[in-house]
Amino acid sequence: MEHYRVVNPATGQTEREYPTATDAELREALDRADRAQRDWAARKPAERAAALHRVADLYEERREQLAAVITREMGKPVKQGLGEIAIVVSIYRYYADHGEEFLKEEELQVASGGRAVVRKEAVGTLLGIMPWNFPYYQVARFAAPNLMLGNAVLLKHAPQCPESALEMERIFLDAGLPEGAYTNIFATNEQIETLIGDDRVQGVSLTGSERAGAAVAEICGRNLKKVVLELGGSDPYLILGVSDLDRVVKNTLTGRMLNAGQACNASKRIIALDEHYDAFVERYTEAVRAIVPGDPADPDTYMGPLSSQKALDTLDEQVQDAVGKGATVLAGGRRIDRPGAWYEPTVLAGITPDMRAHQEELFGPVALLFKAGDEDEAVAFANHSPYGLSASVQTDDAEQADRVARRLQTGMVFVGGPAGTAAELPFGGVKRSGFGRELGRFGMEEFANHKLVKLVR
């Protein structure tokens, strides 16, 4: 049973609880979504684009309130919350500005004569299952392209994010979308399985853990439903050349410690060549030690608590497992003794294959440092992971950057800086990091009916 409640991770106090939906309420929500989808898809793309522009306007107008909500729900420092909302605004505006272009029919060259076009049309109602670490952004990258396309959205948010979930539903209604085009549902896992089995649900998008993705993919497979999965990552940052050590330290620090390290595409494994390792480690460790976790409601705070007691317990177990098996603690490595879910920014070296940290994703402010003898060893180690979301490459050699990017087994590669996101850039991974893409033009391709219309002479 899911429990939708706000537990402030900065204090450990439960601030509010919300009831889960009854089966009858979910049936009504699906009925509304089905009706709204037909109305929404029948509207002109320009009308849907105007509504998404209004959604973006409302996010901007309510940014302070929205940032405060997720500070309470999952401990995001308010300054970073405002940054998240700015990205969200850019995503809705991107699809409002470019959606009509993406929806233009494509004419095919037909060898057999006649004329043929492919039209991109909505498939129906979609189910989104979203995580807590970026409560607004994760929803935007799923909802924006699909609403522009004409699909309706049922959204099950993480149980610890009920207030942000309700705020988003309110924004869509206030922006003038038909009731049911976007619907928040406080559903249980058992109810989600029933929803996926309903013929009116045409596809599912999940961002979350590998375990959750496997479970949802299995249900979708039984029901022949399209699914997009964006799962975990253990992303490498390869330091192959250093002309500006300050910049490298800043990039790797941001890549690992932003959002208290709670990002699927964070730079969790930092791999430096022998010749750069010692100088980098000294400066990087010094920078990590300088981070002082503080009140996430303070605009000057860079790092707040972890999202929950469960997240804290899991991370600490992984760190203590590594330390107990011989890992070296260069910074941090312990819980912070205060109410709430607080953990020291941590740097570990000497990670070996028998440690959980070697293969598991560490979802928190813990950086793992590795040394490589040459480019081949660095690439081999980067690829030695069940995950393949993104990677970063630091080098001033353009040919080397291109060569290494081609060799890395990931869905995304960032040269000269940490992994990031933007409305126009496709986001997704390979291997156990999932499949499918969100954002950019590709974000409107996953749940579209590419309908062929052949006009015979």
Tab-separated table of N, CA, C and O in Angstrom, residues 358-420:
chain	number	residue	atom	x	y	z
A	358	HIS	N	30.546	-0.868	-6.088
A	358	HIS	CA	31.183	-1.092	-7.383
A	358	HIS	C	30.156	-1.259	-8.491
A	358	HIS	O	30.402	-0.867	-9.636
A	359	GLN	N	29.007	-1.850	-8.181
A	359	GLN	CA	27.997	-2.110	-9.208
A	359	GLN	C	26.664	-1.419	-8.936
A	359	GLN	O	25.898	-1.186	-9.849
A	360	GLU	N	26.360	-1.088	-7.697
A	360	GLU	CA	25.085	-0.457	-7.382
A	360	GLU	C	25.152	1.054	-7.591
A	360	GLU	O	26.227	1.654	-7.536
A	361	GLU	N	24.009	1.640	-7.804
A	361	GLU	CA	23.903	3.092	-7.884
A	361	GLU	C	23.867	3.670	-6.476
A	361	GLU	O	23.083	3.239	-5.637
A	362	LEU	N	24.736	4.655	-6.217
A	362	LEU	CA	24.719	5.369	-4.935
A	362	LEU	C	23.974	6.680	-5.140
A	362	LEU	O	24.475	7.587	-5.822
A	363	PHE	N	22.782	6.771	-4.568
A	363	PHE	CA	21.911	7.912	-4.813
A	363	PHE	C	22.036	8.895	-3.653
A	363	PHE	O	21.181	8.965	-2.771
A	364	GLY	N	23.120	9.637	-3.661
A	364	GLY	CA	23.378	10.600	-2.609
A	364	GLY	C	24.742	11.226	-2.806
A	364	GLY	O	25.440	10.948	-3.789
A	365	PRO	N	25.191	12.076	-1.872
A	365	PRO	CA	26.418	12.867	-2.071
A	365	PRO	C	27.691	12.067	-1.797
A	365	PRO	O	28.493	12.419	-0.917
A	366	VAL	N	27.894	11.001	-2.560
A	366	VAL	CA	29.072	10.147	-2.394
A	366	VAL	C	29.759	9.996	-3.749
A	366	VAL	O	29.175	9.445	-4.684
A	367	ALA	N	30.985	10.481	-3.835
A	367	ALA	CA	31.776	10.367	-5.065
A	367	ALA	C	32.757	9.216	-4.929
A	367	ALA	O	33.397	9.044	-3.886
A	368	LEU	N	32.891	8.428	-5.985
A	368	LEU	CA	33.834	7.316	-6.035
A	368	LEU	C	34.961	7.687	-6.987
A	368	LEU	O	34.713	8.044	-8.138
A	369	LEU	N	36.207	7.585	-6.521
A	369	LEU	CA	37.361	7.967	-7.317
A	369	LEU	C	38.137	6.738	-7.770
A	369	LEU	O	38.373	5.818	-6.985
A	370	PHE	N	38.554	6.767	-9.047
A	370	PHE	CA	39.286	5.656	-9.629
A	370	PHE	C	40.458	6.201	-10.442
A	370	PHE	O	40.379	7.294	-11.018
A	371	LYS	N	41.528	5.410	-10.515
A	371	LYS	CA	42.719	5.774	-11.283
A	371	LYS	C	42.839	4.844	-12.485
A	371	LYS	O	42.601	3.637	-12.376
A	372	ALA	N	43.218	5.410	-13.649
A	372	ALA	CA	43.403	4.616	-14.859
A	372	ALA	C	44.770	4.925	-15.465
A	372	ALA	O	45.240	6.067	-15.415
A	373	GLY	N	45.381	3.893	-16.037
A	373	GLY	CA	46.707	4.065	-16.605
A	373	GLY	C	46.716	4.782	-17.938
A	373	GLY	O	47.663	5.507	-18.261
A	374	ASP	N	45.666	4.579	-18.740
A	374	ASP	CA	45.620	5.215	-20.057
A	374	ASP	C	44.167	5.305	-20.519
A	374	ASP	O	43.247	4.901	-19.807
A	375	GLU	N	43.981	5.851	-21.717
A	375	GLU	CA	42.634	6.028	-22.248
A	375	GLU	C	41.875	4.712	-22.342
A	375	GLU	O	40.696	4.638	-21.959
A	376	ASP	N	42.524	3.669	-22.830
A	376	ASP	CA	41.849	2.381	-22.994
A	376	ASP	C	41.345	1.852	-21.655
A	376	ASP	O	40.218	1.346	-21.560
A	377	GLU	N	42.166	1.966	-20.629
A	377	GLU	CA	41.754	1.476	-19.313
A	377	GLU	C	40.603	2.314	-18.760
A	377	GLU	O	39.658	1.779	-18.158
A	378	ALA	N	40.666	3.620	-18.974
A	378	ALA	CA	39.589	4.490	-18.495
A	378	ALA	C	38.273	4.163	-19.179
A	378	ALA	O	37.219	4.075	-18.529
A	379	VAL	N	38.299	3.962	-20.493
A	379	VAL	CA	37.080	3.629	-21.230
A	379	VAL	C	36.550	2.265	-20.811
A	379	VAL	O	35.341	2.085	-20.609
A	380	ALA	N	37.449	1.295	-20.674
A	380	ALA	CA	37.014	-0.047	-20.269
A	380	ALA	C	36.350	-0.011	-18.909
A	380	ALA	O	35.311	-0.664	-18.691
A	381	PHE	N	36.925	0.753	-17.987
A	381	PHE	CA	36.313	0.830	-16.661
A	381	PHE	C	34.977	1.562	-16.712
A	381	PHE	O	34.017	1.164	-16.051
A	382	ALA	N	34.919	2.626	-17.505
A	382	ALA	CA	33.655	3.361	-17.630
A	382	ALA	C	32.542	2.458	-18.135
A	382	ALA	O	31.396	2.540	-17.676
A	383	ASN	N	32.872	1.580	-19.077
A	383	ASN	CA	31.866	0.694	-19.668
A	383	ASN	C	31.556	-0.517	-18.801
A	383	ASN	O	30.574	-1.222	-19.057
A	384	HIS	N	32.390	-0.761	-17.789
A	384	HIS	CA	32.188	-1.925	-16.927
A	384	HIS	C	31.139	-1.593	-15.868
A	384	HIS	O	31.429	-1.373	-14.693
A	385	SER	N	29.907	-1.534	-16.305
A	385	SER	CA	28.786	-1.188	-15.432
A	385	SER	C	27.506	-1.727	-16.053
A	385	SER	O	27.380	-1.754	-17.283
A	386	PRO	N	26.559	-2.166	-15.230
A	386	PRO	CA	25.279	-2.592	-15.799
A	386	PRO	C	24.471	-1.418	-16.343
A	386	PRO	O	23.503	-1.628	-17.068
A	387	TYR	N	24.870	-0.203	-15.992
A	387	TYR	CA	24.128	0.981	-16.407
A	387	TYR	C	24.786	1.640	-17.618
A	387	TYR	O	25.968	1.450	-17.884
A	388	GLY	N	24.004	2.457	-18.321
A	388	GLY	CA	24.529	3.171	-19.477
A	388	GLY	C	23.718	4.413	-19.770
A	388	GLY	O	23.205	4.578	-20.875
A	389	LEU	N	23.594	5.300	-18.779
A	389	LEU	CA	22.787	6.504	-18.976
A	389	LEU	C	23.615	7.595	-19.668
A	389	LEU	O	23.406	7.895	-20.834
A	390	SER	N	24.562	8.194	-18.952
A	390	SER	CA	25.382	9.229	-19.570
A	390	SER	C	26.816	9.103	-19.097
A	390	SER	O	27.131	8.328	-18.190
A	391	ALA	N	27.696	9.871	-19.729
A	391	ALA	CA	29.101	9.933	-19.344
A	391	ALA	C	29.621	11.318	-19.668
A	391	ALA	O	29.081	12.011	-20.542
A	392	SER	N	30.674	11.718	-18.966
A	392	SER	CA	31.346	12.990	-19.237
A	392	SER	C	32.800	12.719	-19.567
A	392	SER	O	33.416	11.807	-19.009
A	393	VAL	N	33.348	13.526	-20.475
A	393	VAL	CA	34.735	13.379	-20.907
A	393	VAL	C	35.427	14.726	-20.788
A	393	VAL	O	34.958	15.718	-21.362
A	394	GLN	N	36.522	14.760	-20.036
A	394	GLN	CA	37.298	15.982	-19.871
A	394	GLN	C	38.618	15.829	-20.607
A	394	GLN	O	39.475	15.036	-20.223
A	395	THR	N	38.784	16.558	-21.692
A	395	THR	CA	40.021	16.573	-22.466
A	395	THR	C	40.010	17.790	-23.362
A	395	THR	O	38.939	18.253	-23.773
A	396	ASP	N	41.208	18.302	-23.643
A	396	ASP	CA	41.321	19.423	-24.577
A	396	ASP	C	41.601	18.953	-25.999
A	396	ASP	O	41.714	19.772	-26.915
A	397	ASP	N	41.722	17.660	-26.183
A	397	ASP	CA	42.014	17.063	-27.485
A	397	ASP	C	40.694	16.701	-28.163
A	397	ASP	O	40.020	15.745	-27.768
A	398	ALA	N	40.310	17.461	-29.188
A	398	ALA	CA	39.016	17.250	-29.841
A	398	ALA	C	38.918	15.866	-30.471
A	398	ALA	O	37.852	15.231	-30.430
A	399	GLU	N	39.997	15.391	-31.050
A	399	GLU	CA	39.973	14.058	-31.651
A	399	GLU	C	39.793	12.985	-30.589
A	399	GLU	O	39.053	12.015	-30.790
A	400	GLN	N	40.463	13.154	-29.468
A	400	GLN	CA	40.298	12.188	-28.384
A	400	GLN	C	38.870	12.221	-27.850
A	400	GLN	O	38.274	11.172	-27.584
A	401	ALA	N	38.305	13.402	-27.696
A	401	ALA	CA	36.937	13.517	-27.194
A	401	ALA	C	35.961	12.779	-28.098
A	401	ALA	O	35.090	12.038	-27.632
A	402	ASP	N	36.119	12.978	-29.414
A	402	ASP	CA	35.230	12.295	-30.359
A	402	ASP	C	35.443	10.788	-30.325
A	402	ASP	O	34.476	10.014	-30.336
A	403	ARG	N	36.688	10.374	-30.255
A	403	ARG	CA	37.004	8.937	-30.231
A	403	ARG	C	36.433	8.268	-28.984
A	403	ARG	O	35.801	7.216	-29.061
A	404	VAL	N	36.627	8.887	-27.846
A	404	VAL	CA	36.148	8.302	-26.591
A	404	VAL	C	34.623	8.309	-26.541
A	404	VAL	O	33.994	7.341	-26.100
A	405	ALA	N	34.004	9.389	-27.017
A	405	ALA	CA	32.538	9.452	-27.029
A	405	ALA	C	31.942	8.303	-27.827
A	405	ALA	O	30.904	7.741	-27.452
A	406	ARG	N	32.593	7.939	-28.932
A	406	ARG	CA	32.108	6.827	-29.758
A	406	ARG	C	32.255	5.490	-29.042
A	406	ARG	O	31.479	4.555	-29.286
A	407	ARG	N	33.228	5.374	-28.157
A	407	ARG	CA	33.503	4.097	-27.496
A	407	ARG	C	32.659	3.879	-26.243
A	407	ARG	O	32.534	2.746	-25.774
A	408	LEU	N	32.116	4.933	-25.686
A	408	LEU	CA	31.374	4.811	-24.433
A	408	LEU	C	29.986	4.225	-24.670
A	408	LEU	O	29.263	4.647	-25.575
A	409	GLN	N	29.611	3.265	-23.842
A	409	GLN	CA	28.335	2.558	-23.978
A	409	GLN	C	27.269	3.256	-23.137
A	409	GLN	O	26.833	2.768	-22.104
A	410	THR	N	26.860	4.430	-23.593
A	410	THR	CA	25.874	5.235	-22.880
A	410	THR	C	24.921	5.878	-23.866
A	410	THR	O	25.201	5.966	-25.063
A	411	GLY	N	23.810	6.353	-23.356
A	411	GLY	CA	22.858	7.046	-24.211
A	411	GLY	C	23.228	8.492	-24.460
A	411	GLY	O	22.740	9.110	-25.403
A	412	MET	N	24.081	9.064	-23.606
A	412	MET	CA	24.464	10.471	-23.713
A	412	MET	C	25.927	10.617	-23.326
A	412	MET	O	26.395	9.936	-22.409
A	413	VAL	N	26.632	11.516	-23.996
A	413	VAL	CA	28.008	11.854	-23.645
A	413	VAL	C	28.139	13.372	-23.638
A	413	VAL	O	27.706	14.048	-24.581
A	414	PHE	N	28.748	13.903	-22.586
A	414	PHE	CA	28.969	15.344	-22.455
A	414	PHE	C	30.472	15.590	-22.411
A	414	PHE	O	31.171	15.039	-21.565
A	415	VAL	N	30.964	16.409	-23.319
A	415	VAL	CA	32.391	16.686	-23.422
A	415	VAL	C	32.680	18.045	-22.800
A	415	VAL	O	32.056	19.045	-23.158
A	416	GLY	N	33.604	18.063	-21.845
A	416	GLY	CA	34.028	19.320	-21.241
A	416	GLY	C	33.216	19.762	-20.048
A	416	GLY	O	33.425	20.867	-19.538
A	417	GLY	N	32.289	18.941	-19.585
A	417	GLY	CA	31.483	19.327	-18.436
A	417	GLY	C	30.614	18.183	-17.962
A	417	GLY	O	30.570	17.116	-18.582
A	418	PRO	N	29.912	18.384	-16.857
A	418	PRO	CA	29.074	17.318	-16.317
A	418	PRO	C	27.811	17.112	-17.140
A	418	PRO	O	27.426	17.973	-17.939
A	419	ALA	N	27.184	15.992	-16.956
A	419	ALA	CA	25.916	15.717	-17.629
A	419	ALA	C	24.882	16.760	-17.238
A	419	ALA	O	24.863	17.247	-16.111
A	420	GLY	N	24.032	17.086	-18.189
A	420	GLY	CA	23.002	18.082	-17.928
A	420	GLY	C	21.742	17.767	-18.705
A	420	GLY	O	21.541	16.644	-19.169
